Short mmCIF file of C-alpha atoms in Angstrom, two decimals:
data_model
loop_
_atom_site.label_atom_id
_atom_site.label_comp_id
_atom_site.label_asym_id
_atom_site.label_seq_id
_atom_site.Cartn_x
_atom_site.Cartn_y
_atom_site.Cartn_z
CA UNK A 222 47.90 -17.04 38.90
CA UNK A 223 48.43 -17.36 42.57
CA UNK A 224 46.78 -18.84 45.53
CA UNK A 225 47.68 -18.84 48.51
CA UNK A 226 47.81 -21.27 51.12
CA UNK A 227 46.30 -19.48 54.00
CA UNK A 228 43.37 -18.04 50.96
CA UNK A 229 42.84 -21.42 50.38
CA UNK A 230 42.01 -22.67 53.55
CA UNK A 231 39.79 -19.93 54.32
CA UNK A 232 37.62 -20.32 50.57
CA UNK A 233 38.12 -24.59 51.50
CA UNK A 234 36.24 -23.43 55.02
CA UNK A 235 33.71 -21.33 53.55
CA UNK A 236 32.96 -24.15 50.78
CA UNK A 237 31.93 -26.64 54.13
CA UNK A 238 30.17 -23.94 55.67
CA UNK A 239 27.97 -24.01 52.39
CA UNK A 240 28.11 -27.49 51.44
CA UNK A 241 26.59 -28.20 55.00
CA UNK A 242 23.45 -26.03 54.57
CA UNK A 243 23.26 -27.43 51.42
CA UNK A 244 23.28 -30.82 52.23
CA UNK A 245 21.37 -30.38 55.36
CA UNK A 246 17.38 -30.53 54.45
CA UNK A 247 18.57 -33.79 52.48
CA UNK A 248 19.46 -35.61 55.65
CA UNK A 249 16.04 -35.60 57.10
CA UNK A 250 14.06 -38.83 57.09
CA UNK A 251 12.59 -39.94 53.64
CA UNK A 252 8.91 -39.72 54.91
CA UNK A 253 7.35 -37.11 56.68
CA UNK A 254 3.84 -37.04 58.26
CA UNK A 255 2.98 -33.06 58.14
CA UNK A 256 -0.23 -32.03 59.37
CA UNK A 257 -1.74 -29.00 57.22
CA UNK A 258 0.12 -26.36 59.16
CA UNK A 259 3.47 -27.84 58.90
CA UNK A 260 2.42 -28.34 55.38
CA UNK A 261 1.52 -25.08 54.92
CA UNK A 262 5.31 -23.34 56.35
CA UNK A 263 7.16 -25.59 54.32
CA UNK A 264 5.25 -24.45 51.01
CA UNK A 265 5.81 -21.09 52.49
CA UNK A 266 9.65 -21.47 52.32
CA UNK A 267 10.38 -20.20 48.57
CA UNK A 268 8.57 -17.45 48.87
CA UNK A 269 9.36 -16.32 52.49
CA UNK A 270 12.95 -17.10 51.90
CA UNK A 271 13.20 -14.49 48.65
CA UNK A 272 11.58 -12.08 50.38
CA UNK A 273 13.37 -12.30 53.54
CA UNK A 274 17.23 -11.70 51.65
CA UNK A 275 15.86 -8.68 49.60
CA UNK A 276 13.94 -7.09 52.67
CA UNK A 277 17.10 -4.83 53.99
CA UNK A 278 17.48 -3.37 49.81
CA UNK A 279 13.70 -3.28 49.37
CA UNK A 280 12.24 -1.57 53.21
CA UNK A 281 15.53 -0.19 54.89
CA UNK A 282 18.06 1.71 52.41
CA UNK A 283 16.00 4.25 51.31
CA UNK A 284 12.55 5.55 49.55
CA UNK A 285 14.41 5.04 46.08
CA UNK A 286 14.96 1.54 46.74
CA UNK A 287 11.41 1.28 48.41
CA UNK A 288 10.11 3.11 45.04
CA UNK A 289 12.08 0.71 42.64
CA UNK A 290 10.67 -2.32 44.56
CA UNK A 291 7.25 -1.23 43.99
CA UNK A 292 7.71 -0.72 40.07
CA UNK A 293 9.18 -4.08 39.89
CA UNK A 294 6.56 -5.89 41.50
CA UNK A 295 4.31 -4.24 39.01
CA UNK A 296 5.95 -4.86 36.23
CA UNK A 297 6.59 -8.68 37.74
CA UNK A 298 2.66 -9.09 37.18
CA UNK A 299 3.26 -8.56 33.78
CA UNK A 300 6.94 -8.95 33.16
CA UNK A 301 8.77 -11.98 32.02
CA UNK A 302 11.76 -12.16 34.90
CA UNK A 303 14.47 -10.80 32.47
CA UNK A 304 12.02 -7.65 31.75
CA UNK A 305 11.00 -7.35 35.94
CA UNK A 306 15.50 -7.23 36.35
CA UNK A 307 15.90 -4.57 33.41
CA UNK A 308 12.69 -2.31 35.01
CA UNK A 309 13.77 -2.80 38.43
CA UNK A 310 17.45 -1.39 37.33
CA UNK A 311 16.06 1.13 35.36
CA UNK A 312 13.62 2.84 37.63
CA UNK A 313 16.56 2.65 40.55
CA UNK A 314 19.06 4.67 37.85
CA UNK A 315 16.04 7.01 37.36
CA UNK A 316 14.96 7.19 40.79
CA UNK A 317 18.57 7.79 42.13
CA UNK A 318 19.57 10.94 39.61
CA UNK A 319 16.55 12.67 41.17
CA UNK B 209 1.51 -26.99 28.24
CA UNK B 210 2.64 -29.61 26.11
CA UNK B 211 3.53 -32.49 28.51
CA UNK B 212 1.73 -36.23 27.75
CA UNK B 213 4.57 -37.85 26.17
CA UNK B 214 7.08 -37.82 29.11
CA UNK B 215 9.76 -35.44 28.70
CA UNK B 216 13.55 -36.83 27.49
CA UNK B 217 16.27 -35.68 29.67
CA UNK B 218 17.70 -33.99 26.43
CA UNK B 219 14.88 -32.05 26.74
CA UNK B 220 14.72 -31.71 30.29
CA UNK B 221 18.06 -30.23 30.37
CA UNK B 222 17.27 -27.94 27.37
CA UNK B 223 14.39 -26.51 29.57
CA UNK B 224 16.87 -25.71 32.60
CA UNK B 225 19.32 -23.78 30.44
CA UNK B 226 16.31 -21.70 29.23
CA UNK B 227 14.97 -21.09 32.29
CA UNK B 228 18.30 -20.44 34.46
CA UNK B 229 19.11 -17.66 31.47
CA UNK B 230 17.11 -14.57 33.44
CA UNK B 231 18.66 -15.23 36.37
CA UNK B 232 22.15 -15.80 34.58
CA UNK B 233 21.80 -12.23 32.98
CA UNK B 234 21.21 -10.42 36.28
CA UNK B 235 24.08 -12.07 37.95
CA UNK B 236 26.85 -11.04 35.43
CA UNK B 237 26.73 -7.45 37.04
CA UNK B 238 26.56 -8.87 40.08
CA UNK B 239 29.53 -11.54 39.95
CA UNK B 240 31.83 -8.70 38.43
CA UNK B 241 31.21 -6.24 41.21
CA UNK B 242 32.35 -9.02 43.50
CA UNK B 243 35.37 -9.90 41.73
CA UNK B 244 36.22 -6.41 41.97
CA UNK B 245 35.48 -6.07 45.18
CA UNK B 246 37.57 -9.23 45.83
CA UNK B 247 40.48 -7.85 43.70
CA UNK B 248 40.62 -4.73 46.24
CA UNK B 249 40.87 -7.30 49.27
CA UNK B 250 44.12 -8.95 47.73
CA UNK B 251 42.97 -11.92 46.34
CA UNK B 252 44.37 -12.48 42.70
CA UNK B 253 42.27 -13.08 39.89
CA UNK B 254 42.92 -17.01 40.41
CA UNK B 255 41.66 -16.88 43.91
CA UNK B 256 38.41 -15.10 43.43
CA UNK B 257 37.75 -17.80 40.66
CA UNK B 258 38.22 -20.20 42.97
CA UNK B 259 36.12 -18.59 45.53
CA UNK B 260 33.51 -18.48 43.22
CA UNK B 261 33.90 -22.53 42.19
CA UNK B 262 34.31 -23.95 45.94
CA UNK B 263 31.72 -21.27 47.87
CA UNK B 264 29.50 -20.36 44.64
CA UNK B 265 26.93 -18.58 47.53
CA UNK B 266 26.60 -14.80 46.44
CA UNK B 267 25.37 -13.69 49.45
CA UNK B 268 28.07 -15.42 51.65
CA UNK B 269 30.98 -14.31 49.44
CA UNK B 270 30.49 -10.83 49.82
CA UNK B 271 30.06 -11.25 53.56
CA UNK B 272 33.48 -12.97 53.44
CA UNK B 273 35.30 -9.88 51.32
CA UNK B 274 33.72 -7.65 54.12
CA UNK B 275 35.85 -9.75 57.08
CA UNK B 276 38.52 -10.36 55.14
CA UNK B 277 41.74 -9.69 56.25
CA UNK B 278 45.70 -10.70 55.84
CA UNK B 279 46.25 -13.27 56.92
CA UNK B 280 42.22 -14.31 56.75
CA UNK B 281 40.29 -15.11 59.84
CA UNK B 282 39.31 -18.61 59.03
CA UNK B 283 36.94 -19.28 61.95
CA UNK B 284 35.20 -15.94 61.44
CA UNK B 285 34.53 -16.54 57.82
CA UNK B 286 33.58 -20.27 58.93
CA UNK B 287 30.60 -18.71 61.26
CA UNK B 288 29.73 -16.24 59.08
CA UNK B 289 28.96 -18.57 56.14
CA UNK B 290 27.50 -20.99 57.63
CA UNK B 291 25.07 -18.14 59.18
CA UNK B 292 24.10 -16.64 56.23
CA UNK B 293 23.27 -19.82 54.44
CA UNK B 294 21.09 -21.22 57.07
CA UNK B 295 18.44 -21.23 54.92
CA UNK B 296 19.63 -23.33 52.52
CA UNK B 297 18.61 -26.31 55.06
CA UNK B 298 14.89 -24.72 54.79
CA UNK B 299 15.61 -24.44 50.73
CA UNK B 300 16.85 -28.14 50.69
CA UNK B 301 13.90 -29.29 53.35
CA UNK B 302 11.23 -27.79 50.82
CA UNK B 303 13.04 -29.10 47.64
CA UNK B 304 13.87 -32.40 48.58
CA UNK B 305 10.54 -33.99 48.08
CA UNK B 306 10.22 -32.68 44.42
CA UNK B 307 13.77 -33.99 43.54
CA UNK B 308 14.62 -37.14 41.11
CA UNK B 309 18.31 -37.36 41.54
CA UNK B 310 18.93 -40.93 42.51
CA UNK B 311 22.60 -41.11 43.82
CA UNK B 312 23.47 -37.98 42.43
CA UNK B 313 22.00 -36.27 45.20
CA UNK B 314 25.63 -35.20 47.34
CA UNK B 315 26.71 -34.17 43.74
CA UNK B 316 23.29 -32.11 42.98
CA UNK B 317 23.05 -30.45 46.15
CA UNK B 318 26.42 -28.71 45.88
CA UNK B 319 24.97 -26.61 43.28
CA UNK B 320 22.13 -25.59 45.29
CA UNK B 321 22.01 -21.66 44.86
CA UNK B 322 19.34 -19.65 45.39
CA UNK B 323 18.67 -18.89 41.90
CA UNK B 324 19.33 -22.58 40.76
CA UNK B 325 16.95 -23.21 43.52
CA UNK B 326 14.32 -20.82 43.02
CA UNK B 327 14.10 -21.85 38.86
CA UNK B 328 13.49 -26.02 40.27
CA UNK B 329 10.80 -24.44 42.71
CA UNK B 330 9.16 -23.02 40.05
CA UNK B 331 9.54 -25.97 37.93
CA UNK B 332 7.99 -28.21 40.69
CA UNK B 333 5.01 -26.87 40.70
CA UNK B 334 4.41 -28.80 37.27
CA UNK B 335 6.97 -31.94 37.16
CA UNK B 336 9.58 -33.38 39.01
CA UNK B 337 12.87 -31.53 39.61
CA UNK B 338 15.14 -34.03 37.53
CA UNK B 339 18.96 -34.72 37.34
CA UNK B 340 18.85 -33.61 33.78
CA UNK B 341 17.20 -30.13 34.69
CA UNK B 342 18.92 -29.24 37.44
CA UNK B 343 22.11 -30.14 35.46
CA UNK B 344 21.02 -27.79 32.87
CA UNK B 345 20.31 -25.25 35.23
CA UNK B 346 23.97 -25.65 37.17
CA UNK B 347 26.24 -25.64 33.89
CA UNK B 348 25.64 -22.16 32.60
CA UNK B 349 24.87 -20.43 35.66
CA UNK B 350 27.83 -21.63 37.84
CA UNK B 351 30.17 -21.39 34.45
CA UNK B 352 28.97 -17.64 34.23
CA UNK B 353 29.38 -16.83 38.35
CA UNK B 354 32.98 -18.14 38.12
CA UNK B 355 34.11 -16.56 34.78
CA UNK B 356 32.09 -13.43 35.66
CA UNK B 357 33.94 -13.31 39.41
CA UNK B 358 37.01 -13.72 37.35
CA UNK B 359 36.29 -10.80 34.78
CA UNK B 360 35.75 -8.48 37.68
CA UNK B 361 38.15 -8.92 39.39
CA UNK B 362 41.08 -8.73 36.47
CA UNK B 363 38.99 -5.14 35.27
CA UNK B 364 39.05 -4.01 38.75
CA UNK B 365 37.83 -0.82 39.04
CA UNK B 366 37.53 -0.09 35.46
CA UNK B 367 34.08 -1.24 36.44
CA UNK B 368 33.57 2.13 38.12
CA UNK B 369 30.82 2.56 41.07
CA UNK B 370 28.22 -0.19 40.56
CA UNK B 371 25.03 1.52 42.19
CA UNK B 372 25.64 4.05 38.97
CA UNK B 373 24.49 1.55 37.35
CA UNK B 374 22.03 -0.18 39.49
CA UNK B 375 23.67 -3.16 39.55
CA UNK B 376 23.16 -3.42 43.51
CA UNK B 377 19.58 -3.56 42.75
CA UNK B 378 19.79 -6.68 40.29
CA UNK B 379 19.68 -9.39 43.11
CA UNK B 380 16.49 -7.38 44.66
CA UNK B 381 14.59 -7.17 41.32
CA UNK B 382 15.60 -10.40 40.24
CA UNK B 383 14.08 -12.25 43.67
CA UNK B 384 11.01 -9.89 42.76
CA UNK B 385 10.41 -11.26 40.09
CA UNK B 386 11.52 -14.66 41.78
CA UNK B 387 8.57 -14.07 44.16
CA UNK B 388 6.16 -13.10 41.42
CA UNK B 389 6.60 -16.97 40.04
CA UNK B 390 5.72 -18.65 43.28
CA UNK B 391 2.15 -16.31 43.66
CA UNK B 392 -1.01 -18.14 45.01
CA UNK B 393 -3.15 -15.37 46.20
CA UNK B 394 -3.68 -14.18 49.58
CA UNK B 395 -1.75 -17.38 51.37
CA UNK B 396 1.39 -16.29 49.69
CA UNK B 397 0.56 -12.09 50.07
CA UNK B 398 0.60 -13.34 53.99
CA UNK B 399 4.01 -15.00 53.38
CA UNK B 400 5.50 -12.19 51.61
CA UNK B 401 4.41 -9.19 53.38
CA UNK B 402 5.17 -10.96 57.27
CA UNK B 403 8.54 -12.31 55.84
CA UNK B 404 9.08 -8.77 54.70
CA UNK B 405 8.58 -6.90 57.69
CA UNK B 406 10.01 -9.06 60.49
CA UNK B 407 13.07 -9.47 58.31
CA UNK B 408 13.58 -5.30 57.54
CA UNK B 409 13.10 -4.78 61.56
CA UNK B 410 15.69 -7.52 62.48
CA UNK B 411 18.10 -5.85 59.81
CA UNK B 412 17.55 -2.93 61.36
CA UNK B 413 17.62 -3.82 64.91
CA UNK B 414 20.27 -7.09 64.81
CA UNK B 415 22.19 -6.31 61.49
CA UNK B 416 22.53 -8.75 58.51
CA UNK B 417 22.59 -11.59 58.37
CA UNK B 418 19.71 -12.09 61.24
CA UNK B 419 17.31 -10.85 58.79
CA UNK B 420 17.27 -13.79 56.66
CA UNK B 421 16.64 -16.34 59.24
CA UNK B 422 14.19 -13.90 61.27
CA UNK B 423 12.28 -13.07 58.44
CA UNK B 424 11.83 -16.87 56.50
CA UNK B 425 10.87 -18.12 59.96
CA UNK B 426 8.04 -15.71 60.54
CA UNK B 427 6.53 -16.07 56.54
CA UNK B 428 6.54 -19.49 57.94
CA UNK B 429 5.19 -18.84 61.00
CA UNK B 430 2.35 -16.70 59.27
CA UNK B 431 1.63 -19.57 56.68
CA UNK B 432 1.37 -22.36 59.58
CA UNK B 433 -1.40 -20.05 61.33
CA UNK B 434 -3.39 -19.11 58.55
CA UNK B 435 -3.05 -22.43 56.95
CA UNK B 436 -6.57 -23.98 57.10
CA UNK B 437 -6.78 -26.95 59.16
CA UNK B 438 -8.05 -29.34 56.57
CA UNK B 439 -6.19 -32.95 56.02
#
């Protein structure tokens, strides 16, 4: 069981890096006054956010990938999230022995 | 729903654990592959645990086992980090508001993954995101990353190659499914499918982790000038 000290310092600088974008949309000021568009992009951020980490696996590694996407978002219209995971998986495995 | 009687924060808590369990599953593949990956960097079984407790930030931690080196390049992994979680200042803007935490809230926020995140999103849309939820969320999840982190890395690569088993393709299905919860019609098809394609081009023409950044700012971007201008 041993860490290092030079590991450590690098994990302790990576834990600010995160713990300051964490913390960071927490220090704004308590109130405030959006008009509808700024409304809008901040309800936009869940959703644009998700999509935005996945893009590179879902549009640029390859048409299996692209395929699998596809069959997960179908099955996410039906699919609770555990069942949209296990499809997704599966039709990748499939897709990827072709 | 049921929901008159205002909910206990037994219950509460209860309700996170159930709904952080999806999201728990798919990252079991995932945290081993990175402990394995970890292992083949030098770090010891302890020290991949612990990167898992202090970073707990999927996405950044295998970013850092990509620049890691001996001895590590601290300022490199500093930058790259703090890069690739940029958008937790947009996830903490957009889930502040819908937060009950009291003092709590430096505590809470340390926790603030994107799965953990996504799951108090979803729950916002109905009630508050409370200190006994989110705690219920946090427990088993980050309990699971860490141990997980620390299976892979002791089994190494008695794992084998994890796209033989799709687990590369977890993460994407899971935040598909993610997505799916957080559907409103054609405003969020606009999010989704600008987000998409600015953030594939900048992968493919400025390299990870641009994308994320690129791409959340344009689903913005679309949502602000779509939005109708009503008060």
């Amino acid at each position: 069981m041993k860490v290092e000290l030079q590991t450590l310092l690098a994990l302790l600088a990576m834990a600010g890096a995160t713990y300051a974008t964490r913390i960071a949309g927490f220090l704004l000021p308590d109130k405030l006054n959006l008009g509808p568009r700024a409304r809008a992009a901040l309800d936009a951020i869940p959703a644009a956010v998700l999509v935005s980490v996945i893009a590179p696996s879902m549009l640029a590694t390859g048409w299996r990938e692209t395929a699998a996407s596809l069959i997960a978002a179908l099955a996410a219209t039906r699919a609770p999230l555990i069942g949209v995971v296990a499809i997704g998986v599966a039709a990748v495995v499939l897709l990827r022995q072709m | 729903m049921r929901g008159d009687a205002p909910p206990s924060a037994w219950s509460d808590a209860r309700q996170g654990f159930i709904d952080i369990l999806p999201p728990l599953l798919a990252c079991v593949p995932i945290a081993m592959v990175y402990g394995a990956i970890s292992a083949t960097k030098g770090l010891s079984v302890a020290e991949t645990a612990l990167a898992s407790a202090l970073v707990f930030a999927g996405g950044a931690q295998f970013a850092g086992t990509e620049l890691w080196a001996s001895p590590p390049p601290i300022l490199a992994l500093f930058a790259s980090t703090l890069l690739i979680n940029a958008r937790h200042a947009l996830m903490g803007l957009s889930l502040r508001p819908k937060t009950r935490w009291g003092r709590a809230w430096p505590f809470a926020v340390f926790f603030m993954a994107d799965e953990i995140w996504a799951m108090a999103e979803r729950r916002a849309t109905r009630r508050p995101v409370t200190l006994a939820y989110w705690l219920g969320e946090v427990a088993p999840f980050y309990l699971n990353w860490v141990a997980c982190s620390a299976i892979g890395a002791a089994a190494g690569s008695l794992l084998g190659d994890p796209k033989a088993i799709g687990a590369d393709f977890a993460f994407t299905a899971l935040f598909i499914g993610l997505v799916a919860g957080f559907w409103r019609g054609r405003s969020t098809a606009v999010v989704v499918v600008s987000a998409a394609g600015v953030a594939a081009l900048a992968y493919v023409w400025l390299g990870s982790p641009w994308h994320v950044l690129a791409g959340a700012l344009a689903g913005m971007g679309a949502a602000a000038f779509f939005a109708e201008a009503r008060a």
